[in-house]
PDB file of C-alpha atoms in Angstrom:
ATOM      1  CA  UNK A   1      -8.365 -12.182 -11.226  1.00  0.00           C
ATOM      2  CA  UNK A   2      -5.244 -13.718 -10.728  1.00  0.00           C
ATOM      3  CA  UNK A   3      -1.411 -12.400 -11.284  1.00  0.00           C
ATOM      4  CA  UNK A   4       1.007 -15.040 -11.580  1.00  0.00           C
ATOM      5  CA  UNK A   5       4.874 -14.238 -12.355  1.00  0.00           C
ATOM      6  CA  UNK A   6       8.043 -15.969 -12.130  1.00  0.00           C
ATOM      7  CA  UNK A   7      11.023 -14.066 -12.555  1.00  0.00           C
ATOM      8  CA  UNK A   8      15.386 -15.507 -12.314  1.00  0.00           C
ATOM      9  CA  UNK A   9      17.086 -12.797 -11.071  1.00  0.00           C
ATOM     10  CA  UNK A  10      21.069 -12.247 -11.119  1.00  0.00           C
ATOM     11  CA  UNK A  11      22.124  -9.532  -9.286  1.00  0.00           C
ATOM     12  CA  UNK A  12      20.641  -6.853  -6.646  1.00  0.00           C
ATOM     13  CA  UNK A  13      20.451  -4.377  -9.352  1.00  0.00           C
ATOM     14  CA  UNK A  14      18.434  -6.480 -11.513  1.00  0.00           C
ATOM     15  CA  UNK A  15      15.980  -7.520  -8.724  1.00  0.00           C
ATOM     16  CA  UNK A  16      15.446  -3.837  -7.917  1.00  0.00           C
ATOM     17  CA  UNK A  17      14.646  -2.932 -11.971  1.00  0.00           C
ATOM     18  CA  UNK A  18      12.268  -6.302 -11.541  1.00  0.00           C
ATOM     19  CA  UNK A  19      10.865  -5.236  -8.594  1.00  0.00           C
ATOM     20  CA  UNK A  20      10.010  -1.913  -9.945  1.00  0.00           C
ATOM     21  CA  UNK A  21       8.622  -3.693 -13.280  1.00  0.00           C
ATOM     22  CA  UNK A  22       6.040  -5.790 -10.551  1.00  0.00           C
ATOM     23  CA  UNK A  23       4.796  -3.046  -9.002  1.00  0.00           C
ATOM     24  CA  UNK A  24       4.209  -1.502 -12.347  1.00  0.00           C
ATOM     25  CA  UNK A  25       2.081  -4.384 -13.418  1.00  0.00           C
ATOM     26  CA  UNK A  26       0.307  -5.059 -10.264  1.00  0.00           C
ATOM     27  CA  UNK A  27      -0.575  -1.590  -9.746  1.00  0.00           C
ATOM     28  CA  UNK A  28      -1.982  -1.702 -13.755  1.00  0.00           C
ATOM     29  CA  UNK A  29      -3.973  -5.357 -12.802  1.00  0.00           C
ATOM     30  CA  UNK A  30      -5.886  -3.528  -9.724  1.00  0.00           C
ATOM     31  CA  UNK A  31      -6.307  -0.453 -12.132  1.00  0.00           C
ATOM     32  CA  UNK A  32      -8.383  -2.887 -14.407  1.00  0.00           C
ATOM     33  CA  UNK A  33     -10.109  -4.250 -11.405  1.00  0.00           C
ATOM     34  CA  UNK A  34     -10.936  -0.590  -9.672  1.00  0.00           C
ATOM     35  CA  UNK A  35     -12.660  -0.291 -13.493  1.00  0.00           C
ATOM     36  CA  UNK A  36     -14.711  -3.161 -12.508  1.00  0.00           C
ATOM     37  CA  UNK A  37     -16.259  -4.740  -9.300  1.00  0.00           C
ATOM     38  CA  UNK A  38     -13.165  -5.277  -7.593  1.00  0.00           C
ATOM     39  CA  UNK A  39     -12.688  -3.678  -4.320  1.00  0.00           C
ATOM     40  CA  UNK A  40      -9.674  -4.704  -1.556  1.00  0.00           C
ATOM     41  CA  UNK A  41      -6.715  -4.680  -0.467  1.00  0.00           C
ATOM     42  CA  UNK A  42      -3.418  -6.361  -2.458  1.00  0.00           C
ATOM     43  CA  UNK A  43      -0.337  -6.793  -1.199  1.00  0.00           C
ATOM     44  CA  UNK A  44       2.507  -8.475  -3.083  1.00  0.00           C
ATOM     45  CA  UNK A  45       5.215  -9.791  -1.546  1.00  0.00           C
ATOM     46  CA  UNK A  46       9.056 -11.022  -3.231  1.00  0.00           C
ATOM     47  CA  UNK A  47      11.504 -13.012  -1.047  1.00  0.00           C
ATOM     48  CA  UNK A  48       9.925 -11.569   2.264  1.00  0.00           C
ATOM     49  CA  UNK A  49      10.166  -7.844   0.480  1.00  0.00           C
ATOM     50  CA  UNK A  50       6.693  -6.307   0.219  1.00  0.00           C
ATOM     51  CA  UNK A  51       6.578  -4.789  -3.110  1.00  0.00           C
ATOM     52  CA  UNK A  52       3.252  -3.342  -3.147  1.00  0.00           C
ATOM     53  CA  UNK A  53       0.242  -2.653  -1.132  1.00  0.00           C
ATOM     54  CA  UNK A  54      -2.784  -0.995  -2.955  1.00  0.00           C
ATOM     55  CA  UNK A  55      -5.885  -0.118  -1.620  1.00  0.00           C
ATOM     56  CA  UNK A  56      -9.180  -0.263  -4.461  1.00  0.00           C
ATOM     57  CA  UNK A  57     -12.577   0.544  -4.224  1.00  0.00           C
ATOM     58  CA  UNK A  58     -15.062   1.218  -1.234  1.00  0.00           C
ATOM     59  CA  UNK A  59     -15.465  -0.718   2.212  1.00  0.00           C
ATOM     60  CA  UNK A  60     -19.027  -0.980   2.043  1.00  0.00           C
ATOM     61  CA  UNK A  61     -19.769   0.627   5.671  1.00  0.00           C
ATOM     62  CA  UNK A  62     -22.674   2.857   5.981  1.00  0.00           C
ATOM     63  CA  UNK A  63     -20.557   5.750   5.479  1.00  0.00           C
ATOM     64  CA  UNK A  64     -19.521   4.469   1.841  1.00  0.00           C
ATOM     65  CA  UNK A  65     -15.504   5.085   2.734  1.00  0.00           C
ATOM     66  CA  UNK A  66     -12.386   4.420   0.638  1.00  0.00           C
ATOM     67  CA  UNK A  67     -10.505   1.209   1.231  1.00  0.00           C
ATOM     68  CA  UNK A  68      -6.961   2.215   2.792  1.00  0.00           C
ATOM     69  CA  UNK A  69      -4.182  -0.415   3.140  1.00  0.00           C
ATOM     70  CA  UNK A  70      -5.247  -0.453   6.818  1.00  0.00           C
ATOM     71  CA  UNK A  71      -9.037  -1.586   6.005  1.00  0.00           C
ATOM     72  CA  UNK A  72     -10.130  -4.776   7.525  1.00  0.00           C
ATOM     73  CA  UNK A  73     -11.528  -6.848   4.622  1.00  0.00           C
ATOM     74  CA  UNK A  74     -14.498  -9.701   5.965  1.00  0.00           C
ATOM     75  CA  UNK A  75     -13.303 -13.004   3.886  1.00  0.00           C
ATOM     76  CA  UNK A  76     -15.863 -14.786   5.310  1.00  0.00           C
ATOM     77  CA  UNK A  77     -16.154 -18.420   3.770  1.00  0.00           C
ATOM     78  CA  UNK A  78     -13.629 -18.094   1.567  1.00  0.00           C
ATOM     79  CA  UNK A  79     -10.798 -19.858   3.586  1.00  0.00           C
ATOM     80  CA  UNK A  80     -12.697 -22.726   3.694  1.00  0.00           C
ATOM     81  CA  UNK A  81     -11.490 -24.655   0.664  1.00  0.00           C
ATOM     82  CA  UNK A  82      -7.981 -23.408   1.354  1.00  0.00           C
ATOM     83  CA  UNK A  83      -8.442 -24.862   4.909  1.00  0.00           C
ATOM     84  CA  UNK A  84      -9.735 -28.253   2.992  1.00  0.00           C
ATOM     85  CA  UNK A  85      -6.695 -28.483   0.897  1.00  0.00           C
ATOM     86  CA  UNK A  86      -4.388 -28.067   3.271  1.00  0.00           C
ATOM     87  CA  UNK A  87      -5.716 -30.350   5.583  1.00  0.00           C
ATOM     88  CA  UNK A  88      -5.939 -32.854   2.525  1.00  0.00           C
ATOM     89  CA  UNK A  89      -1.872 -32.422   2.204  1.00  0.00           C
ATOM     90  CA  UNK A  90      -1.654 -32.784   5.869  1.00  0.00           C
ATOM     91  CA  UNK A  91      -3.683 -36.342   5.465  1.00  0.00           C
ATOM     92  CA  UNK A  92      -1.997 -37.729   2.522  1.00  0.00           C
ATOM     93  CA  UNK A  93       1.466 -37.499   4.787  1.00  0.00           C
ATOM     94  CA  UNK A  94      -0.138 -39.028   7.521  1.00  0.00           C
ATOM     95  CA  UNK A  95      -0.202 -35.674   9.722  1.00  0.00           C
ATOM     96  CA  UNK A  96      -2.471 -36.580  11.322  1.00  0.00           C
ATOM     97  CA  UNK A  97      -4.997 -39.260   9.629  1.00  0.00           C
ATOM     98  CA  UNK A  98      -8.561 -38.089   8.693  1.00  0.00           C
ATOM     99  CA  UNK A  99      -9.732 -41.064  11.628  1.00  0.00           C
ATOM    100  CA  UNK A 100      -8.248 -39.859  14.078  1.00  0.00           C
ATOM    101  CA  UNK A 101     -10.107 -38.544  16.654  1.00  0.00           C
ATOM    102  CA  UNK A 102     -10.890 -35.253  17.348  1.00  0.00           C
ATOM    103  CA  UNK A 103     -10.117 -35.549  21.381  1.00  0.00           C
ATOM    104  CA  UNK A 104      -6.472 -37.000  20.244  1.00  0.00           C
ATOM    105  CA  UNK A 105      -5.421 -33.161  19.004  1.00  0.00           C
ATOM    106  CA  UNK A 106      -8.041 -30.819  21.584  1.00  0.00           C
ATOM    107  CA  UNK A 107      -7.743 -32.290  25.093  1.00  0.00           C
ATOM    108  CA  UNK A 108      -9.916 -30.059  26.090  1.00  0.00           C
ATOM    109  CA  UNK A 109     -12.348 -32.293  23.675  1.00  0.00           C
ATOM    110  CA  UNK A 110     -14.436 -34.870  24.922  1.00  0.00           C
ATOM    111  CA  UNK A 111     -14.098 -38.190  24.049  1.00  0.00           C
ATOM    112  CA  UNK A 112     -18.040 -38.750  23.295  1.00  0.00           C
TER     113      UNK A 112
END
């Protein structure tokens, strides 16, 4: 599930009304999800402001427990294709090329 908005905002009294509007909706989007499988942590952030941090569903410990904005969620594999793109975006600008060798970045690498 994904929650996607772009807002303009004029003045500091409109940003707080939006602001107040986002949490509304994210806070209704993890409602939906809590109905479903979903379980974690969100946290939206606007311009460096957190807006919201909700905690859904159960860890999955033995003990069964709550979720709390403080749980430690395992992501396991899931940075890997982030990790792949950005190292794609890294390539494409030269930063460094996909040939180079690994020793040239880790000295601590051997060459062989």
């Amino acid at each position: 599930m994904l929650l996607a908005t772009s807002v303009l905002v004029a003045s500091p009294q409109q940003e707080e009304s939006v602001n107040s509007v986002l949490k509304e909706r994210i806070a209704a989007v993890v409602s939906a999800g809590n109905r479903s499988d979903f379980s974690g942590v969100v946290l939206a952030e606007f311009r460096g402001q957190v807006l919201a941090t909700i905690a859904v569903g159960r860890r999955g410990d033995a003990g069964d427990n709550p979720n709390t904005t403080e749980s430690l969620i395992e992501i396991a594999s899931a940075t890997k294709p982030l990790t792949a793109i950005a190292r794609m975006a890294l390539a494409e600008q030269g930063k460094p090329s996909l040939d180079d060798p690994i020793h040239k970045r880790l000295p601590n690498v051997p060459e062989d």
